Amino acid sequence: GKAAASFKPQAYTYLFEENYPEPGDYDYNDLVLRISQQRTGEKQITINVTISAVGASTMIASCIRLVGYRFQDIDSVYTTT
């Protein structure tokens, strides 16, 4: 396989509508997340999540699904502010 340093970071922007799946105002600015991930070791990835905008008038939540990773295989999770 490729050396860990040769993998390029991937970045995505996710836009959420607070009323989904019900009809809403379709502005998709109720929660805007900028997410990037990078493999930083053979068995290590770094995921950065930045909240870019919050326009929701109600409480809203999100989650990240890591396809190909099982919960029991994750040794640790670190957060920073």
GROMACS .gro file of C-alpha atoms in nm:
model
   81
    1GLY     CA    1   0.000   0.000   0.000
    2LYS     CA    2   0.085   0.367  -0.005
    3ALA     CA    3   0.286   0.528   0.271
    4ALA     CA    4   0.068   0.725   0.514
    5ALA     CA    5   0.235   1.053   0.415
    6SER     CA    6   0.127   1.009   0.051
    7PHE     CA    7  -0.247   1.023   0.127
    8LYS     CA    8  -0.395   1.366   0.055
    9PRO     CA    9  -0.644   1.524   0.298
   10GLN     CA   10  -1.008   1.518   0.193
   11ALA     CA   11  -1.235   1.811   0.280
   12TYR     CA   12  -1.613   1.843   0.257
   13THR     CA   13  -1.876   2.100   0.347
   14TYR     CA   14  -2.208   1.972   0.482
   15LEU     CA   15  -2.520   2.189   0.483
   16PHE     CA   16  -2.816   2.095   0.702
   17GLU     CA   17  -3.178   2.205   0.700
   18GLU     CA   18  -3.335   2.195   1.048
   19ASN     CA   19  -3.678   2.075   0.932
   20TYR     CA   20  -3.553   1.788   0.716
   21PRO     CA   21  -3.725   1.569   0.597
   22GLU     CA   22  -4.022   1.805   0.634
   23PRO     CA   23  -4.043   2.104   0.401
   24GLY     CA   24  -3.856   2.406   0.531
   25ASP     CA   25  -3.716   2.729   0.398
   26TYR     CA   26  -3.449   2.541   0.198
   27ASP     CA   27  -3.174   2.786   0.289
   28TYR     CA   28  -2.951   2.502   0.417
   29ASN     CA   29  -2.770   2.735   0.655
   30ASP     CA   30  -2.915   2.591   0.976
   31LEU     CA   31  -2.589   2.405   1.037
   32VAL     CA   32  -2.285   2.427   0.811
   33LEU     CA   33  -1.993   2.195   0.893
   34ARG     CA   34  -1.655   2.191   0.726
   35ILE     CA   35  -1.504   1.844   0.773
   36SER     CA   36  -1.159   1.726   0.668
   37GLN     CA   37  -0.994   1.393   0.725
   38GLN     CA   38  -0.640   1.278   0.678
   39ARG     CA   39  -0.467   0.948   0.739
   40THR     CA   40  -0.188   1.031   0.983
   41GLY     CA   41  -0.058   0.680   1.043
   42GLU     CA   42  -0.116   0.321   0.939
   43LYS     CA   43  -0.398   0.284   1.192
   44GLN     CA   44  -0.470   0.650   1.261
   45ILE     CA   45  -0.686   0.916   1.101
   46THR     CA   46  -0.739   1.276   1.201
   47ILE     CA   47  -1.082   1.432   1.147
   48ASN     CA   48  -1.124   1.807   1.186
   49VAL     CA   49  -1.476   1.948   1.219
   50THR     CA   50  -1.535   2.322   1.204
   51ILE     CA   51  -1.877   2.475   1.262
   52SER     CA   52  -1.895   2.739   0.988
   53ALA     CA   53  -2.249   2.865   1.051
   54VAL     CA   54  -2.549   2.804   1.274
   55GLY     CA   55  -2.878   2.953   1.165
   56ALA     CA   56  -3.118   2.704   1.323
   57SER     CA   57  -3.384   2.835   1.556
   58THR     CA   58  -3.426   2.491   1.717
   59MET     CA   59  -3.178   2.244   1.866
   60ILE     CA   60  -3.004   2.043   1.594
   61ALA     CA   61  -2.751   1.758   1.608
   62SER     CA   62  -2.525   1.573   1.369
   63CYS     CA   63  -2.297   1.271   1.371
   64ILE     CA   64  -2.014   1.125   1.169
   65ARG     CA   65  -2.023   0.770   1.035
   66LEU     CA   66  -1.682   0.620   0.971
   67VAL     CA   67  -1.740   0.361   0.700
   68GLY     CA   68  -1.499   0.070   0.733
   69TYR     CA   69  -1.427   0.133   1.102
   70ARG     CA   70  -1.589  -0.067   1.380
   71PHE     CA   71  -1.658   0.089   1.719
   72GLN     CA   72  -1.461  -0.182   1.897
   73ASP     CA   73  -1.153  -0.105   1.682
   74ILE     CA   74  -1.131   0.259   1.797
   75ASP     CA   75  -0.881   0.292   2.081
   76SER     CA   76  -0.916   0.661   2.156
   77VAL     CA   77  -1.082   0.987   2.053
   78TYR     CA   78  -0.941   1.331   2.126
   79THR     CA   79  -1.119   1.664   2.106
   80THR     CA   80  -0.981   2.017   2.106
   81THR     CA   81  -1.150   2.354   2.118
   0.00000   0.00000   0.00000
